[in-house]
mmCIF file of C-alpha atoms and ligand atoms in Angstrom:
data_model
loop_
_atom_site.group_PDB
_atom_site.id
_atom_site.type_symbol
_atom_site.label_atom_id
_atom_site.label_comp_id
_atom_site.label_asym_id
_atom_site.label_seq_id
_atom_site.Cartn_x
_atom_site.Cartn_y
_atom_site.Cartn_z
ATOM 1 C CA UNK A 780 17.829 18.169 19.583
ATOM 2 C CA UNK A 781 16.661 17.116 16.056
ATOM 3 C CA UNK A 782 13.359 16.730 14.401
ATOM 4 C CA UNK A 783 13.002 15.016 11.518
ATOM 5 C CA UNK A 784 9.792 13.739 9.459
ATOM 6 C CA UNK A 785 8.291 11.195 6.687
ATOM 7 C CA UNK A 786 5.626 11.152 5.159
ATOM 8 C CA UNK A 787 2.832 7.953 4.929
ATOM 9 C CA UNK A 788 1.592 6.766 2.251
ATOM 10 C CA UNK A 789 -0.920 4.523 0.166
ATOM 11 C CA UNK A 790 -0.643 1.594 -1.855
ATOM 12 C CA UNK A 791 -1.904 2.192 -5.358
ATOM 13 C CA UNK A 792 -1.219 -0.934 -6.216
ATOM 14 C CA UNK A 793 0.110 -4.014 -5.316
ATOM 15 C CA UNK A 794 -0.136 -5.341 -1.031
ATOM 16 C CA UNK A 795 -0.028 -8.700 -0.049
ATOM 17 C CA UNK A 796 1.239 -9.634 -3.375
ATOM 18 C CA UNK A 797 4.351 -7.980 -3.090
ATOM 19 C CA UNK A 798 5.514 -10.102 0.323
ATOM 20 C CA UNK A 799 5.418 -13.022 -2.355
ATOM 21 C CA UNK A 800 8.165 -11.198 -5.009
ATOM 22 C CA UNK A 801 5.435 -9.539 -7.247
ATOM 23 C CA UNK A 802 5.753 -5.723 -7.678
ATOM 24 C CA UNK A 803 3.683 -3.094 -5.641
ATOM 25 C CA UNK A 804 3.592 0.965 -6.059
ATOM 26 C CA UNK A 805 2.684 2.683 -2.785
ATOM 27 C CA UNK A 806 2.743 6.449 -3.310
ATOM 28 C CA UNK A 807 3.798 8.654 -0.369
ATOM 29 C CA UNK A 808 1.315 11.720 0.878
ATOM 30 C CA UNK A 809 1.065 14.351 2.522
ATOM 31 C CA UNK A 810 0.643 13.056 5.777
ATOM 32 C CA UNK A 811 3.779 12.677 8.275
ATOM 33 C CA UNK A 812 4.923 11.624 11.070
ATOM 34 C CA UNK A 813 7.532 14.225 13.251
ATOM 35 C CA UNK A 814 9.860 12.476 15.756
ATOM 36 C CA UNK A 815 12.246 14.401 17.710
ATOM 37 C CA UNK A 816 15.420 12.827 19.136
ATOM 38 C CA UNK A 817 17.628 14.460 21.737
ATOM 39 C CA UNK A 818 20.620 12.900 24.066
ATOM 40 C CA UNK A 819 20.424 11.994 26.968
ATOM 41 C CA UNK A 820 23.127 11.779 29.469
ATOM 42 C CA UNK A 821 22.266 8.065 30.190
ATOM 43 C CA UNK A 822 21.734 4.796 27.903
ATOM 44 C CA UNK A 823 17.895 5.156 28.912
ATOM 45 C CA UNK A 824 15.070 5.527 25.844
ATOM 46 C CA UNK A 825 12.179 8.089 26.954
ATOM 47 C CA UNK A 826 9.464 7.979 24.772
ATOM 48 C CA UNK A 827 6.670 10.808 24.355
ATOM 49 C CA UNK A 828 3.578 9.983 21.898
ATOM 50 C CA UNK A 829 1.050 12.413 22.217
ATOM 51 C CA UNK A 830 -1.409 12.095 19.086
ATOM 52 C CA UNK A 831 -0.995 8.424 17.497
ATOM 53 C CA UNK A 832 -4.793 8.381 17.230
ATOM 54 C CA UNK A 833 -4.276 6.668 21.036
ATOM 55 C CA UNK A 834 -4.438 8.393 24.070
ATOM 56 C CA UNK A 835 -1.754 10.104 24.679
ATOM 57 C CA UNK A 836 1.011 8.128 26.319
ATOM 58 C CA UNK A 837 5.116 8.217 27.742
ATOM 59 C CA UNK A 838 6.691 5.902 28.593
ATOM 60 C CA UNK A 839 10.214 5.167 30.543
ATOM 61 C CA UNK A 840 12.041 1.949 30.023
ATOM 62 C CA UNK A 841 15.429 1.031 28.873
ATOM 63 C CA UNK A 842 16.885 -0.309 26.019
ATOM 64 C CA UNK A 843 15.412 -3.812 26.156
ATOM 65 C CA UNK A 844 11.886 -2.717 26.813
ATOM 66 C CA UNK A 845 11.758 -4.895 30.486
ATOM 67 C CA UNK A 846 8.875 -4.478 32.254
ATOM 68 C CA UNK A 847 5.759 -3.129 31.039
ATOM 69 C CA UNK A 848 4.881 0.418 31.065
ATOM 70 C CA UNK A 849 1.411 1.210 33.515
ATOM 71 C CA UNK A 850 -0.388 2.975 30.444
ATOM 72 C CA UNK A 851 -3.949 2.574 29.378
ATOM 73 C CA UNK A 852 -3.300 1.883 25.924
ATOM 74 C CA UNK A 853 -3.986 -1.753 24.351
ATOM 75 C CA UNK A 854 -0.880 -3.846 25.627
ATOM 76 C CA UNK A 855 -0.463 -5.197 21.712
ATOM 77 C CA UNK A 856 -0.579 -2.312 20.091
ATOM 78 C CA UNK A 857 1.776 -0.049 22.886
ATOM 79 C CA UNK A 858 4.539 -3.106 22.477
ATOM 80 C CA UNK A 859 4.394 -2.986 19.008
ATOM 81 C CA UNK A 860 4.711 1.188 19.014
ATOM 82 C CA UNK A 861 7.285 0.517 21.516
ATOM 83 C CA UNK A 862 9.001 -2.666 19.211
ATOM 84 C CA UNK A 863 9.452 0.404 16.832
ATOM 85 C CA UNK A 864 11.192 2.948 18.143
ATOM 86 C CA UNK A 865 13.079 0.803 20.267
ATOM 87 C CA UNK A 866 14.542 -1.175 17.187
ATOM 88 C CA UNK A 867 14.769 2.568 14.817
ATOM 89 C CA UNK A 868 17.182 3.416 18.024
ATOM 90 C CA UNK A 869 19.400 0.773 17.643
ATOM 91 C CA UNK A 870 19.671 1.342 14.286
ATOM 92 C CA UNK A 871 21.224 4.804 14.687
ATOM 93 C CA UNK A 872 22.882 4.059 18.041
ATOM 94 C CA UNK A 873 24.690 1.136 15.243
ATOM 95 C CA UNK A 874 24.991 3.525 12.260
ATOM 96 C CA UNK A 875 26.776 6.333 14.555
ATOM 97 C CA UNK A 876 28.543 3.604 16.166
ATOM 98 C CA UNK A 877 27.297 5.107 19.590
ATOM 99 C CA UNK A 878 25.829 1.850 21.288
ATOM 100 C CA UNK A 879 25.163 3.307 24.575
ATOM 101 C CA UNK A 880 23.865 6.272 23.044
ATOM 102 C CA UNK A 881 20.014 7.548 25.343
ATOM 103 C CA UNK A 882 17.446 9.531 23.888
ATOM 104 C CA UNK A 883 14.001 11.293 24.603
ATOM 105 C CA UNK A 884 12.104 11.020 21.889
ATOM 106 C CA UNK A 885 8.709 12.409 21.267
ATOM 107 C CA UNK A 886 6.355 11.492 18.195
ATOM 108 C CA UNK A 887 4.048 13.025 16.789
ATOM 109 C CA UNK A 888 2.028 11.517 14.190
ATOM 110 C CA UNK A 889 -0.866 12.524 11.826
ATOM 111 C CA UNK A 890 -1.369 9.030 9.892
ATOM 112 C CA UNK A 891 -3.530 6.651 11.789
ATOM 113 C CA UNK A 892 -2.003 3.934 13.590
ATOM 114 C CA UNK A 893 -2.422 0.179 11.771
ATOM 115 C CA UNK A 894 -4.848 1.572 9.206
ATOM 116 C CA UNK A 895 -2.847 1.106 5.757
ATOM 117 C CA UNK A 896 -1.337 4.606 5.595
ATOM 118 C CA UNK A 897 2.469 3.621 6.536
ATOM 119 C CA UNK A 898 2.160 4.543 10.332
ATOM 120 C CA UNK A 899 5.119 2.416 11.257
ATOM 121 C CA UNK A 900 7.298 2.954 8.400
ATOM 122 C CA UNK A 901 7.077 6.606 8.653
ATOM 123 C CA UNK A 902 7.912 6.697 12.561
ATOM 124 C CA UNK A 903 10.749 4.703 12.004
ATOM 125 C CA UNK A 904 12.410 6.086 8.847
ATOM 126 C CA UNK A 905 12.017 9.207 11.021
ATOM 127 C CA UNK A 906 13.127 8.381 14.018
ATOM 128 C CA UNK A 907 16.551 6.740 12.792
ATOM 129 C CA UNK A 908 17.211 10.312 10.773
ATOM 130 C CA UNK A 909 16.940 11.994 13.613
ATOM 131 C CA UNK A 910 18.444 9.597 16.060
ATOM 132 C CA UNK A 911 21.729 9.782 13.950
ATOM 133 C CA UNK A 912 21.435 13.302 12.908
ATOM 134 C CA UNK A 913 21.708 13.589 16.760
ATOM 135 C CA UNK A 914 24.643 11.781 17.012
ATOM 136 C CA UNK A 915 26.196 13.977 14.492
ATOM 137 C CA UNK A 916 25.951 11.354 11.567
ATOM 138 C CA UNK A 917 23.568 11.805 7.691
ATOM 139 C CA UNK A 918 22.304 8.800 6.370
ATOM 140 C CA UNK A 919 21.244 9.476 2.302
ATOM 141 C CA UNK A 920 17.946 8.186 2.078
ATOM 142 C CA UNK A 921 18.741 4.763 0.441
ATOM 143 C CA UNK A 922 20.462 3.444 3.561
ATOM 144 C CA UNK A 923 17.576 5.301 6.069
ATOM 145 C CA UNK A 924 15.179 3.002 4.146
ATOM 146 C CA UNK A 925 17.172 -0.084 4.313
ATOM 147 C CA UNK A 926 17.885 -0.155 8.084
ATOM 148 C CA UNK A 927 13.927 1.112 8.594
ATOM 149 C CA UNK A 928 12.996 -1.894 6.554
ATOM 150 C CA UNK A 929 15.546 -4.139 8.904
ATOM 151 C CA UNK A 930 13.586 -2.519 12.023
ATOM 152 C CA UNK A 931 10.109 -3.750 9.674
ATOM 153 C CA UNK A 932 11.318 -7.108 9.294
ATOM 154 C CA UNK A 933 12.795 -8.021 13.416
ATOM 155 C CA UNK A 934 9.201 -6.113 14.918
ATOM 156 C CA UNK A 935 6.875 -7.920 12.497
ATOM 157 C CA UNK A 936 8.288 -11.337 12.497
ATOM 158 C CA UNK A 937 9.915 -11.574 8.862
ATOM 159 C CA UNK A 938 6.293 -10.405 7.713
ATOM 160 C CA UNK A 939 7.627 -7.115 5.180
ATOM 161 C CA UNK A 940 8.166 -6.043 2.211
ATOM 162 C CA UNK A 941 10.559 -3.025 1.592
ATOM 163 C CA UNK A 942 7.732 -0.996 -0.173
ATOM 164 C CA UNK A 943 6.245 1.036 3.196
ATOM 165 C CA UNK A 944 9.996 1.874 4.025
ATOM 166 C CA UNK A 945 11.654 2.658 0.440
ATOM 167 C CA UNK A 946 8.174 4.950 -0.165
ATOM 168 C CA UNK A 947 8.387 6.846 3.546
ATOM 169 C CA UNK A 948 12.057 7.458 2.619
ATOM 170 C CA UNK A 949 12.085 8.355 -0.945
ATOM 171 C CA UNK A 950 8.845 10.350 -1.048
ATOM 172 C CA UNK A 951 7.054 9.882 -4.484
ATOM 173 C CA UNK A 952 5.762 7.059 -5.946
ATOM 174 C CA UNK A 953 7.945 4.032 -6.166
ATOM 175 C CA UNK A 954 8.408 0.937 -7.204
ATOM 176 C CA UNK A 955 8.964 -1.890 -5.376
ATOM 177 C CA UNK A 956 10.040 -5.899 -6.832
ATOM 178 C CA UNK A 957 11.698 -7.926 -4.231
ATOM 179 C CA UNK A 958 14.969 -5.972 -3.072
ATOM 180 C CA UNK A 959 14.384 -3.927 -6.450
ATOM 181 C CA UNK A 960 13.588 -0.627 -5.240
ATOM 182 C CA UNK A 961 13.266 2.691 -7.384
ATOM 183 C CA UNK A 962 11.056 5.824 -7.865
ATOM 184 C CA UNK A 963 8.658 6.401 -10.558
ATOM 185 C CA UNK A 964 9.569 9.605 -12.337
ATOM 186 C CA UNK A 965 7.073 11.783 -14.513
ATOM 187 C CA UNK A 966 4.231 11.082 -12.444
ATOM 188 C CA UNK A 967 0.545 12.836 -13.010
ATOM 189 C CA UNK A 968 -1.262 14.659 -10.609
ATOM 190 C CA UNK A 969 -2.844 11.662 -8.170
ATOM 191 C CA UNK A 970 -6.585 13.500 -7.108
ATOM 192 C CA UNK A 971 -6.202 10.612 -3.678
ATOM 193 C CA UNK A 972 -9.525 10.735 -1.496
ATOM 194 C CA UNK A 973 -8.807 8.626 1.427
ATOM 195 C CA UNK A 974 -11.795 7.130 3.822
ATOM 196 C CA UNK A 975 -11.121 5.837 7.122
ATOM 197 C CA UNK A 976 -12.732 3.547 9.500
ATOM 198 C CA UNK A 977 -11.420 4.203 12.798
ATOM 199 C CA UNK A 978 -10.430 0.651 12.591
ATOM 200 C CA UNK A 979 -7.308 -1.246 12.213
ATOM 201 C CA UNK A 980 -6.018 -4.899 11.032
ATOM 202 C CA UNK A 981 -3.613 -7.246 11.846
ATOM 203 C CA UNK A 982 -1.149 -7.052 9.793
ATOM 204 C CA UNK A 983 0.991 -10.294 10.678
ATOM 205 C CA UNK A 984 -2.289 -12.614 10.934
ATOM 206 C CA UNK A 985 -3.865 -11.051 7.568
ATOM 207 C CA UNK A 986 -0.438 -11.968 5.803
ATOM 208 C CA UNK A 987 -0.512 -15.669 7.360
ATOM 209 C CA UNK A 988 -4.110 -15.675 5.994
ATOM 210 C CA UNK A 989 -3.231 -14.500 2.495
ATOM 211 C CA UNK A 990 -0.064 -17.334 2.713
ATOM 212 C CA UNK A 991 -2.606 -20.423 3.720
ATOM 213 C CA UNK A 992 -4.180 -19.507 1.036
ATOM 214 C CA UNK A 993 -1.931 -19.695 -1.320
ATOM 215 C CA UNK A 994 -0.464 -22.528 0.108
ATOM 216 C CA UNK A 995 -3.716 -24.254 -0.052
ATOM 217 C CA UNK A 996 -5.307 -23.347 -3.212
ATOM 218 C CA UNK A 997 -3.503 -23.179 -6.659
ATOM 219 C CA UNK A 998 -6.024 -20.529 -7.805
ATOM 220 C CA UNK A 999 -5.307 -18.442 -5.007
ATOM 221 C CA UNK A 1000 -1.822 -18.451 -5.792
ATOM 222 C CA UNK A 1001 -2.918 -17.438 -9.199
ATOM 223 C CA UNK A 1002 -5.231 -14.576 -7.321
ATOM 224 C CA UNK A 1003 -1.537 -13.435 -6.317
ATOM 225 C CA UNK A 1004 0.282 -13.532 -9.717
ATOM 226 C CA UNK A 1005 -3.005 -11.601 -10.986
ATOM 227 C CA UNK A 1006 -2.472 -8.791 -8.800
ATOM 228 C CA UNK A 1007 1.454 -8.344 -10.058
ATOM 229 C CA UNK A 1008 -0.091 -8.469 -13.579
ATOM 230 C CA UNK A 1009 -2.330 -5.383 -12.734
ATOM 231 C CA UNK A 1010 0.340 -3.457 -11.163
ATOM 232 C CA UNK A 1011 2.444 -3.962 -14.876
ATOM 233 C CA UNK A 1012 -0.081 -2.466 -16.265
ATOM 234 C CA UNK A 1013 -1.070 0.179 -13.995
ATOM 235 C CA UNK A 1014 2.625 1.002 -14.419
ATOM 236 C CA UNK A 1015 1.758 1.734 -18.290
ATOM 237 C CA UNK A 1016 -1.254 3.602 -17.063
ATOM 238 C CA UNK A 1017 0.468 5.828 -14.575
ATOM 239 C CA UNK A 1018 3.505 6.475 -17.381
ATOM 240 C CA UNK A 1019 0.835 7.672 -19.612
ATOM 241 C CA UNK A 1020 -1.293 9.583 -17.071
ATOM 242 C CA UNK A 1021 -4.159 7.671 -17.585
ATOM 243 C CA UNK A 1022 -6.536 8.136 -14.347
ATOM 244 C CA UNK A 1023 -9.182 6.204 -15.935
ATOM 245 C CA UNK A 1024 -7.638 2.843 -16.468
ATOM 246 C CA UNK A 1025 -5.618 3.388 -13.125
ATOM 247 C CA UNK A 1026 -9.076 3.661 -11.451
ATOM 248 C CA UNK A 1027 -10.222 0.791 -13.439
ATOM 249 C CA UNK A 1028 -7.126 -1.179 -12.301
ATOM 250 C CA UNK A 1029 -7.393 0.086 -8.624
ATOM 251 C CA UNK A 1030 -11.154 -1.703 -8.830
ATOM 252 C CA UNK A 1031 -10.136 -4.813 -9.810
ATOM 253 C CA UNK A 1032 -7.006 -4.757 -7.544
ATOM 254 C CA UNK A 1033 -9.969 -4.869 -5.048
ATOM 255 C CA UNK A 1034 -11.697 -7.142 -6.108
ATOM 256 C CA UNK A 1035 -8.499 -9.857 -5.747
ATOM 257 C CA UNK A 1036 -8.117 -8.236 -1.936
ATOM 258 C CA UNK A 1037 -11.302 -9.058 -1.218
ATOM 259 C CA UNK A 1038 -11.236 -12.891 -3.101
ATOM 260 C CA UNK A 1039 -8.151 -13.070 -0.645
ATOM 261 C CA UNK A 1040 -9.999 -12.606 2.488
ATOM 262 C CA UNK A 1041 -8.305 -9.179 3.594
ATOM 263 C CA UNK A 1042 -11.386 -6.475 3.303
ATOM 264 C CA UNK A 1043 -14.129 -6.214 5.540
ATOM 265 C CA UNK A 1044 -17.801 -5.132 5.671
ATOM 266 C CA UNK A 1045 -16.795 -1.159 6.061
ATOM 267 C CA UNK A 1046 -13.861 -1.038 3.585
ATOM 268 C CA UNK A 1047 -15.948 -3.153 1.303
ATOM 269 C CA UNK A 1048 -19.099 -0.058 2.140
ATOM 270 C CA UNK A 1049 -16.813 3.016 1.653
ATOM 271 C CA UNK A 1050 -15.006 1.210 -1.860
ATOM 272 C CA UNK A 1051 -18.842 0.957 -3.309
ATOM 273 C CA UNK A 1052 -19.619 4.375 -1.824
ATOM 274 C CA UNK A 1053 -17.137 5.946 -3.415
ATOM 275 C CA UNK A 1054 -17.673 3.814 -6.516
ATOM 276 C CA UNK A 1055 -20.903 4.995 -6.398
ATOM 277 C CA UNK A 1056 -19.978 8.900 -5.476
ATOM 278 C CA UNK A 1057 -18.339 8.543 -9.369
ATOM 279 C CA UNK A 1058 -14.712 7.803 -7.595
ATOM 280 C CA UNK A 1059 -12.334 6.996 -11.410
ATOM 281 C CA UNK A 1060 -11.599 3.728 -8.851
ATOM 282 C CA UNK A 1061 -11.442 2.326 -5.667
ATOM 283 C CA UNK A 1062 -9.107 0.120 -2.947
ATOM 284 C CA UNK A 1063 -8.517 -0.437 0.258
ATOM 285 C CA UNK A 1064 -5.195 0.361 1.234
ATOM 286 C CA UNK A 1065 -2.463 -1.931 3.222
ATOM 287 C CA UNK A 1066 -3.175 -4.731 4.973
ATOM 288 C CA UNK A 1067 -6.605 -4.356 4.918
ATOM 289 C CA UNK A 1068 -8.886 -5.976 7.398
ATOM 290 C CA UNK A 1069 -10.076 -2.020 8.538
ATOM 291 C CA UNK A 1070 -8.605 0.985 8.313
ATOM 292 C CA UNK A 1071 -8.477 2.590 5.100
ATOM 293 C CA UNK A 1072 -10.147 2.974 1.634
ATOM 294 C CA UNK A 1073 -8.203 5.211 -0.997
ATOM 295 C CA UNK A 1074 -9.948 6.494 -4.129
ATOM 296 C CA UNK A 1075 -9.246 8.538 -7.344
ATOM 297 C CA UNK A 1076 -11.150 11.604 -7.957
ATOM 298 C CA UNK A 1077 -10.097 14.750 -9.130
ATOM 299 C CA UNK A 1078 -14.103 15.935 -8.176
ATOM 300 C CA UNK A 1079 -16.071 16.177 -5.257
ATOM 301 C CA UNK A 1080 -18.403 13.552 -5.402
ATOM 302 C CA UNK A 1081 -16.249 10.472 -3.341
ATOM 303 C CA UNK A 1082 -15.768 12.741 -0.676
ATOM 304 C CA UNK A 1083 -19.488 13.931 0.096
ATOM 305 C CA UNK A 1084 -20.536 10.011 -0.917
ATOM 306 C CA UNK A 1085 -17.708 8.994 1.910
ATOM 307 C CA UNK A 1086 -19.313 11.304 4.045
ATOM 308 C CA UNK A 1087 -22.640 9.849 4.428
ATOM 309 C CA UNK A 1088 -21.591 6.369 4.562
ATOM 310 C CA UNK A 1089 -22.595 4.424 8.422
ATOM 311 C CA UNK A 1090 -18.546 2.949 9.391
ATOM 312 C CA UNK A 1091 -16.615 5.526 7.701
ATOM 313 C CA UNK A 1092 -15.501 7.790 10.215
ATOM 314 C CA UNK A 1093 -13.275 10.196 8.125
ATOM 315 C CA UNK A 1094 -12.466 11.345 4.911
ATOM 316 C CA UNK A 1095 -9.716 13.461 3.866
ATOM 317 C CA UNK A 1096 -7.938 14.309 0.412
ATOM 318 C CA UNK A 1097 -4.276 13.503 0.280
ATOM 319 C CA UNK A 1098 -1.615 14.822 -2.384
ATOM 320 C CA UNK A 1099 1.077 12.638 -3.208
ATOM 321 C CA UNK A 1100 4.219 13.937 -1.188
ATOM 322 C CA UNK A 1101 7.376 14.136 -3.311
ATOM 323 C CA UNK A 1102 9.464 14.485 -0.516
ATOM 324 C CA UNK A 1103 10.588 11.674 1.889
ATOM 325 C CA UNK A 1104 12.362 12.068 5.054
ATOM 326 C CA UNK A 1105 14.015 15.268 6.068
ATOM 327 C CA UNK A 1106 15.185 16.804 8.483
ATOM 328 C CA UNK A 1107 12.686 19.697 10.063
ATOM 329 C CA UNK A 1108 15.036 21.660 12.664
HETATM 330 O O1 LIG B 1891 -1.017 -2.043 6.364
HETATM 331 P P1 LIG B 1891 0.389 -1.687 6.059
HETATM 332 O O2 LIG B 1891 0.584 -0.239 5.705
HETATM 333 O O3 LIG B 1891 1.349 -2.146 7.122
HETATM 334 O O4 LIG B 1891 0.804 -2.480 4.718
HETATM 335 C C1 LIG B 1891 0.986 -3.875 4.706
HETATM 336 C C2 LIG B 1891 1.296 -4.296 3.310
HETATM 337 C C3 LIG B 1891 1.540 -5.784 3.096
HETATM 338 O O5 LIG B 1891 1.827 -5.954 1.710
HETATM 339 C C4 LIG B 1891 0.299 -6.587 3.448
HETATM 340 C C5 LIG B 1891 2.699 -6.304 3.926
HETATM 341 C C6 LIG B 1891 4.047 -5.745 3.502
HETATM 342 O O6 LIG B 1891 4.945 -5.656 4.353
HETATM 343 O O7 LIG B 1891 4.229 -5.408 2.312
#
């Protein structure tokens, strides 16, 4: 039996415009998610997800996912969890070169599911670890993220950048261009206040939305190649340490979000809150749609401002987590 972890993280800079080749920089915190992977004398998958901000749920179902579990969780969303770990097994069954290889595995989670804080990428880049640690087989971290970012790309449709997957299993910030992936050395302390919604997007039809767009209108395609511009110089920002202009940047990294159609009424009231709670600068996070706002401030003002805000259900600080996946027992 194995347990590994990795952590989730937030996008300083840079969603939606990264699927289209421009650079992003999510930043991993200290939020993870824990799967444990043991063997099973069959080629069965058992699956045990007790706190994925769902109810909790286990489900029995072999490789192929036939037949739908009888759980009272939203059908989409259970497939999708399901899509997951199902494709992070096959990955390790295929990198210990064990294909008929069963496991239980049991998640447990402290990043809300679907809410811009890496959920999926962090399960995954777990789950294979442990899957092949299992099977007696180490993966460095380079090729855990590039088989969690294969797993990405088959359960989303082709809708995904490497940048959730190279963050969850580097740990850090990082840097993300295309297939260009590294980490960001030398980086300040990042005072992250995170608000959350209780909500969630979709992922795959906010992408699609972001893509007519740019399809459609040449100055949303410009919208696009604006946002790359402001993560170049948020890079120069975060190289020098300089939390002001990164909140400054973080604002108008919003405000392009939001002329792109991907915030919503309560990330849209918890960025001004915070704003207004004297937050350096504030984003939603991800996909966007609902889920989660993250903010810079090294005081307590965002937090208490978050706090009394009607749609924002929690707040919490996060540190950025150096550490990617790794093996916990
Ligand atoms: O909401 P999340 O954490 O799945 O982030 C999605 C980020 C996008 O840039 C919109 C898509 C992607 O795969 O990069």
């Amino acid at each position: 039996m194995v347990t590994s972890s990795a952590p989730g993280k937030v996008y300083l800079f840079g969603e939606h415009a990264v699927v289209y080749g421009e650079p992003a920089v999510p930043c991993a915190i200290e939020r993870r998610a824990r799967i444990t992977a043991e063997r099973r004398g069959d080629d069965r998958l058992r699956v045990n997800a007790t706190d994925l901000t769902l109810d909790g749920f286990t489900v029995e179902y072999d490789g192929d996912a036939t037949g739908t579990p009888d759980v009272d969780v939203a059908e989409p969303l259970l497939e999708e969890g399901m899509g997951y770990v199902n494709e992070a097994i096959e990955q390790a069954r295929d990198a210990a070169d064990a294909p008929d290889a069963g496991f239980d595995v049991t998640i447990e989670s402290s990043i809300p599911l679907g809410a811009g804080l890496g959920s999926s990428a962090a399960v995954v880049t777990a789950a294979i670890d442990a899957a092949t640690r299992e099977l007696g087989v180490e993966l460095d971290a380079a090729e855990i993220a590039d088989r969690a970012y294969h797993v990405e790309y088959e359960v989303q449709d082709g809708q995904a950048s490497r940048a959730d997957t190279f963050c969850s299993a580097m740990g850090g910030a990082v840097r993300v261009e295309s297939d260009d992936c590294r980490r960001i050395d030398d980086v300040p302390n990042l005072p992250f206040v995170i608000g959350y919604d209780g909500g969630s997007g979709d992922t795959g039809a906010l992408v699609a939305g972001v893509r007519d767009l740019r399809e459609e209108y040449d100055f949303a395609a410009d919208t696009v190649g604006a946002i790359g511009d402001i993560v170049r110089q948020g890079e120069q920002a975060l190289k020098a340490g300089d939390l002001e202009e990164l909140g400054e940047l973080m604002d108008f990294n919003h405000g392009l979000l939001s002329a792109l159609g991907v915030s919503s009424r309560t990330l849209d009231a918890m960025v001004w809150a915070a704003r207004e709670g004297d937050a350096l600068g504030a984003k939603l996070t991800g996909a966007g749609g609902g889920g989660c706002i993250v903010a810079l401030d090294p005081d307590d003002g965002t937090e208490t401002a978050l706090r009394y805000t009607q749609g924002c259900e929690s707040v919490f600080r996060a540190e950025l987590d150096t550490e990617g996946v790794r093996v916990e027992s």
